[in-house]
Amino acid sequence: MTKLGMALLAGVVFGIGLLLAGMTDPQKVLAFLDLAGEWDPSLALVMISAIATARFGFAAAEHRNDTWLGAAMQLPPRRAADRRLFAGSALFGVGWGLAGFCPGPALVGIGLGYGPAVAVVVAMLAGLCVAGKLPKGPPH
Amino acid sequence: MSIAWSAFTPWQALAGGTLIGAAASLLVLANGRVAGVSGILGGALRTRGRAGWQIAFLAGLLLSPLLLHAWLPGVGLPSESATAPTHPALSWGRLLIAGFLVGVGTHLANGCTSGHGVCGLARLSKRSLWATLIFVSAGLATVFVGRHVLGGAA
């Protein structure tokens, strides 16, 4: 139960962070991606402060074998970058730049009752399912 | 390039980013998991009923506006119409194509802005650095082409 409570709390705090930062407004995200227009640097500060704060958690986690709740750490294994990562990141970036939604803000947008976010999430779920059926390629 | 000083919200950005990093720290220290939204969503889809913690995290994201707005009404509401897209970047067809690409891309890349951009970089992962450089570049290029090459307000 505690594990579920911690995950719920992390989700709430993560979502409130996105809302406070204004990242739930796709126009603000697109204004960051528009270097040649009226550039809004806010998203860069969101990323920098999020990475700096998360660094404390991950640095502490690297030195631990188990979690606060006594379970095993389940961090993804460190792997080399490959073509699948490059292609996937490029497709994701194009989708991000087309409408200004990445997965976190799109889900929080549903909680806001924001129609465009609902459309993005429906299509995103379809994309996740379709890509899940693609062959994985050789193991790395 | 010209900086839109009137739109720039440095304090809100720093406060929000700090909360995002705190949430990622909490999830890794308490549950040993990476706060990557696309991965958590994919996990919830694949394992259906057994994906307890993933569903709890996603429920937290969905509930967050309700909780925040009890204290600070309206914070984070998009400037656009809540029900129908009025901005050209948000036509329904475009939203569906964008969402589909985000779904396929984050699945292939095993992560998105949160998993690679925040958690992966905080772990000093080279893979995540590559992912972040590529998706930010692709996003910049897409907006450049949409707004300044093809023209239109999108």
JSON list of N, CA, C and O in Angstrom, two decimals, chain A residues 51-77:
[
{"chain": "A", "resi": 51, "resn": "ILE", "atom": "N", "xyz": [16.34, 18.62, -13.48]},
{"chain": "A", "resi": 51, "resn": "ILE", "atom": "CA", "xyz": [17.51, 17.71, -13.52]},
{"chain": "A", "resi": 51, "resn": "ILE", "atom": "C", "xyz": [18.36, 17.89, -12.27]},
{"chain": "A", "resi": 51, "resn": "ILE", "atom": "O", "xyz": [18.78, 16.92, -11.63]},
{"chain": "A", "resi": 52, "resn": "ALA", "atom": "N", "xyz": [18.59, 19.15, -11.86]},
{"chain": "A", "resi": 52, "resn": "ALA", "atom": "CA", "xyz": [19.43, 19.41, -10.69]},
{"chain": "A", "resi": 52, "resn": "ALA", "atom": "C", "xyz": [18.80, 18.79, -9.44]},
{"chain": "A", "resi": 52, "resn": "ALA", "atom": "O", "xyz": [19.50, 18.18, -8.62]},
{"chain": "A", "resi": 53, "resn": "THR", "atom": "N", "xyz": [17.48, 18.90, -9.29]},
{"chain": "A", "resi": 53, "resn": "THR", "atom": "CA", "xyz": [16.82, 18.34, -8.11]},
{"chain": "A", "resi": 53, "resn": "THR", "atom": "C", "xyz": [16.79, 16.82, -8.17]},
{"chain": "A", "resi": 53, "resn": "THR", "atom": "O", "xyz": [17.05, 16.14, -7.17]},
{"chain": "A", "resi": 54, "resn": "ALA", "atom": "N", "xyz": [16.48, 16.27, -9.35]},
{"chain": "A", "resi": 54, "resn": "ALA", "atom": "CA", "xyz": [16.43, 14.81, -9.49]},
{"chain": "A", "resi": 54, "resn": "ALA", "atom": "C", "xyz": [17.82, 14.19, -9.31]},
{"chain": "A", "resi": 54, "resn": "ALA", "atom": "O", "xyz": [17.94, 13.03, -8.92]},
{"chain": "A", "resi": 55, "resn": "ARG", "atom": "N", "xyz": [18.87, 14.97, -9.59]},
{"chain": "A", "resi": 55, "resn": "ARG", "atom": "CA", "xyz": [20.24, 14.48, -9.43]},
{"chain": "A", "resi": 55, "resn": "ARG", "atom": "C", "xyz": [20.48, 13.98, -7.99]},
{"chain": "A", "resi": 55, "resn": "ARG", "atom": "O", "xyz": [21.14, 12.98, -7.78]},
{"chain": "A", "resi": 56, "resn": "PHE", "atom": "N", "xyz": [19.90, 14.71, -7.01]},
{"chain": "A", "resi": 56, "resn": "PHE", "atom": "CA", "xyz": [20.07, 14.29, -5.61]},
{"chain": "A", "resi": 56, "resn": "PHE", "atom": "C", "xyz": [19.47, 12.89, -5.40]},
{"chain": "A", "resi": 56, "resn": "PHE", "atom": "O", "xyz": [20.10, 12.02, -4.80]},
{"chain": "A", "resi": 57, "resn": "GLY", "atom": "N", "xyz": [18.26, 12.70, -5.92]},
{"chain": "A", "resi": 57, "resn": "GLY", "atom": "CA", "xyz": [17.59, 11.41, -5.75]},
{"chain": "A", "resi": 57, "resn": "GLY", "atom": "C", "xyz": [18.35, 10.29, -6.44]},
{"chain": "A", "resi": 57, "resn": "GLY", "atom": "O", "xyz": [18.57, 9.22, -5.85]},
{"chain": "A", "resi": 58, "resn": "PHE", "atom": "N", "xyz": [18.78, 10.53, -7.69]},
{"chain": "A", "resi": 58, "resn": "PHE", "atom": "CA", "xyz": [19.45, 9.46, -8.43]},
{"chain": "A", "resi": 58, "resn": "PHE", "atom": "C", "xyz": [20.85, 9.18, -7.89]},
{"chain": "A", "resi": 58, "resn": "PHE", "atom": "O", "xyz": [21.28, 8.03, -7.85]},
{"chain": "A", "resi": 59, "resn": "ALA", "atom": "N", "xyz": [21.55, 10.24, -7.44]},
{"chain": "A", "resi": 59, "resn": "ALA", "atom": "CA", "xyz": [22.88, 10.02, -6.86]},
{"chain": "A", "resi": 59, "resn": "ALA", "atom": "C", "xyz": [22.75, 9.17, -5.61]},
{"chain": "A", "resi": 59, "resn": "ALA", "atom": "O", "xyz": [23.53, 8.23, -5.39]},
{"chain": "A", "resi": 60, "resn": "ALA", "atom": "N", "xyz": [21.74, 9.44, -4.79]},
{"chain": "A", "resi": 60, "resn": "ALA", "atom": "CA", "xyz": [21.53, 8.64, -3.57]},
{"chain": "A", "resi": 60, "resn": "ALA", "atom": "C", "xyz": [21.12, 7.22, -3.95]},
{"chain": "A", "resi": 60, "resn": "ALA", "atom": "O", "xyz": [21.59, 6.25, -3.33]},
{"chain": "A", "resi": 61, "resn": "ALA", "atom": "N", "xyz": [20.27, 7.09, -4.99]},
{"chain": "A", "resi": 61, "resn": "ALA", "atom": "CA", "xyz": [19.78, 5.76, -5.38]},
{"chain": "A", "resi": 61, "resn": "ALA", "atom": "C", "xyz": [20.91, 4.87, -5.91]},
{"chain": "A", "resi": 61, "resn": "ALA", "atom": "O", "xyz": [20.89, 3.66, -5.69]},
{"chain": "A", "resi": 62, "resn": "GLU", "atom": "N", "xyz": [21.90, 5.48, -6.60]},
{"chain": "A", "resi": 62, "resn": "GLU", "atom": "CA", "xyz": [23.01, 4.68, -7.16]},
{"chain": "A", "resi": 62, "resn": "GLU", "atom": "C", "xyz": [23.81, 4.00, -6.05]},
{"chain": "A", "resi": 62, "resn": "GLU", "atom": "O", "xyz": [24.45, 2.98, -6.29]},
{"chain": "A", "resi": 63, "resn": "HIS", "atom": "N", "xyz": [23.78, 4.58, -4.85]},
{"chain": "A", "resi": 63, "resn": "HIS", "atom": "CA", "xyz": [24.57, 4.02, -3.75]},
{"chain": "A", "resi": 63, "resn": "HIS", "atom": "C", "xyz": [23.78, 3.09, -2.86]},
{"chain": "A", "resi": 63, "resn": "HIS", "atom": "O", "xyz": [24.25, 2.65, -1.83]},
{"chain": "A", "resi": 64, "resn": "ARG", "atom": "N", "xyz": [22.54, 2.83, -3.26]},
{"chain": "A", "resi": 64, "resn": "ARG", "atom": "CA", "xyz": [21.70, 1.98, -2.43]},
{"chain": "A", "resi": 64, "resn": "ARG", "atom": "C", "xyz": [21.35, 0.70, -3.18]},
{"chain": "A", "resi": 64, "resn": "ARG", "atom": "O", "xyz": [21.21, 0.70, -4.38]},
{"chain": "A", "resi": 65, "resn": "ASN", "atom": "N", "xyz": [21.23, -0.41, -2.46]},
{"chain": "A", "resi": 65, "resn": "ASN", "atom": "CA", "xyz": [20.79, -1.66, -3.09]},
{"chain": "A", "resi": 65, "resn": "ASN", "atom": "C", "xyz": [19.27, -1.79, -3.01]},
{"chain": "A", "resi": 65, "resn": "ASN", "atom": "O", "xyz": [18.67, -2.50, -3.80]},
{"chain": "A", "resi": 66, "resn": "ASP", "atom": "N", "xyz": [18.69, -1.15, -2.01]},
{"chain": "A", "resi": 66, "resn": "ASP", "atom": "CA", "xyz": [17.24, -1.28, -1.87]},
{"chain": "A", "resi": 66, "resn": "ASP", "atom": "C", "xyz": [16.60, 0.09, -1.65]},
{"chain": "A", "resi": 66, "resn": "ASP", "atom": "O", "xyz": [17.28, 1.08, -1.41]},
{"chain": "A", "resi": 67, "resn": "THR", "atom": "N", "xyz": [15.27, 0.12, -1.78]},
{"chain": "A", "resi": 67, "resn": "THR", "atom": "CA", "xyz": [14.54, 1.37, -1.67]},
{"chain": "A", "resi": 67, "resn": "THR", "atom": "C", "xyz": [14.24, 1.67, -0.19]},
{"chain": "A", "resi": 67, "resn": "THR", "atom": "O", "xyz": [14.49, 0.85, 0.68]},
{"chain": "A", "resi": 68, "resn": "TRP", "atom": "N", "xyz": [13.69, 2.85, 0.05]},
{"chain": "A", "resi": 68, "resn": "TRP", "atom": "CA", "xyz": [13.26, 3.20, 1.41]},
{"chain": "A", "resi": 68, "resn": "TRP", "atom": "C", "xyz": [12.30, 2.17, 1.97]},
{"chain": "A", "resi": 68, "resn": "TRP", "atom": "O", "xyz": [12.23, 1.95, 3.17]},
{"chain": "A", "resi": 69, "resn": "LEU", "atom": "N", "xyz": [11.53, 1.55, 1.07]},
{"chain": "A", "resi": 69, "resn": "LEU", "atom": "CA", "xyz": [10.51, 0.59, 1.52]},
{"chain": "A", "resi": 69, "resn": "LEU", "atom": "C", "xyz": [11.08, -0.83, 1.57]},
{"chain": "A", "resi": 69, "resn": "LEU", "atom": "O", "xyz": [10.35, -1.79, 1.81]},
{"chain": "A", "resi": 70, "resn": "GLY", "atom": "N", "xyz": [12.39, -0.96, 1.29]},
{"chain": "A", "resi": 70, "resn": "GLY", "atom": "CA", "xyz": [13.02, -2.27, 1.44]},
{"chain": "A", "resi": 70, "resn": "GLY", "atom": "C", "xyz": [12.94, -3.18, 0.21]},
{"chain": "A", "resi": 70, "resn": "GLY", "atom": "O", "xyz": [13.30, -4.35, 0.28]},
{"chain": "A", "resi": 71, "resn": "ALA", "atom": "N", "xyz": [12.45, -2.64, -0.91]},
{"chain": "A", "resi": 71, "resn": "ALA", "atom": "CA", "xyz": [12.39, -3.45, -2.14]},
{"chain": "A", "resi": 71, "resn": "ALA", "atom": "C", "xyz": [13.66, -3.21, -2.97]},
{"chain": "A", "resi": 71, "resn": "ALA", "atom": "O", "xyz": [14.43, -2.30, -2.67]},
{"chain": "A", "resi": 72, "resn": "ALA", "atom": "N", "xyz": [13.84, -4.01, -4.02]},
{"chain": "A", "resi": 72, "resn": "ALA", "atom": "CA", "xyz": [15.03, -3.86, -4.86]},
{"chain": "A", "resi": 72, "resn": "ALA", "atom": "C", "xyz": [14.89, -2.63, -5.77]},
{"chain": "A", "resi": 72, "resn": "ALA", "atom": "O", "xyz": [13.79, -2.33, -6.23]},
{"chain": "A", "resi": 73, "resn": "MET", "atom": "N", "xyz": [16.00, -1.92, -5.98]},
{"chain": "A", "resi": 73, "resn": "MET", "atom": "CA", "xyz": [16.03, -0.83, -6.96]},
{"chain": "A", "resi": 73, "resn": "MET", "atom": "C", "xyz": [15.80, -1.43, -8.35]},
{"chain": "A", "resi": 73, "resn": "MET", "atom": "O", "xyz": [16.38, -2.47, -8.67]},
{"chain": "A", "resi": 74, "resn": "GLN", "atom": "N", "xyz": [14.97, -0.78, -9.18]},
{"chain": "A", "resi": 74, "resn": "GLN", "atom": "CA", "xyz": [14.74, -1.34, -10.52]},
{"chain": "A", "resi": 74, "resn": "GLN", "atom": "C", "xyz": [15.05, -0.30, -11.58]},
{"chain": "A", "resi": 74, "resn": "GLN", "atom": "O", "xyz": [14.20, 0.05, -12.38]},
{"chain": "A", "resi": 75, "resn": "LEU", "atom": "N", "xyz": [16.29, 0.18, -11.55]},
{"chain": "A", "resi": 75, "resn": "LEU", "atom": "CA", "xyz": [16.69, 1.17, -12.55]},
{"chain": "A", "resi": 75, "resn": "LEU", "atom": "C", "xyz": [17.00, 0.45, -13.86]},
{"chain": "A", "resi": 75, "resn": "LEU", "atom": "O", "xyz": [17.54, -0.66, -13.85]},
{"chain": "A", "resi": 76, "resn": "PRO", "atom": "N", "xyz": [16.66, 1.08, -15.01]},
{"chain": "A", "resi": 76, "resn": "PRO", "atom": "CA", "xyz": [16.96, 0.43, -16.29]},
{"chain": "A", "resi": 76, "resn": "PRO", "atom": "C", "xyz": [18.47, 0.25, -16.44]},
{"chain": "A", "resi": 76, "resn": "PRO", "atom": "O", "xyz": [19.24, 1.09, -15.97]},
{"chain": "A", "resi": 77, "resn": "PRO", "atom": "N", "xyz": [18.89, -0.86, -17.08]},
{"chain": "A", "resi": 77, "resn": "PRO", "atom": "CA", "xyz": [20.33, -1.08, -17.28]},
{"chain": "A", "resi": 77, "resn": "PRO", "atom": "C", "xyz": [20.91, 0.00, -18.17]},
{"chain": "A", "resi": 77, "resn": "PRO", "atom": "O", "xyz": [20.22, 0.55, -19.03]}
]
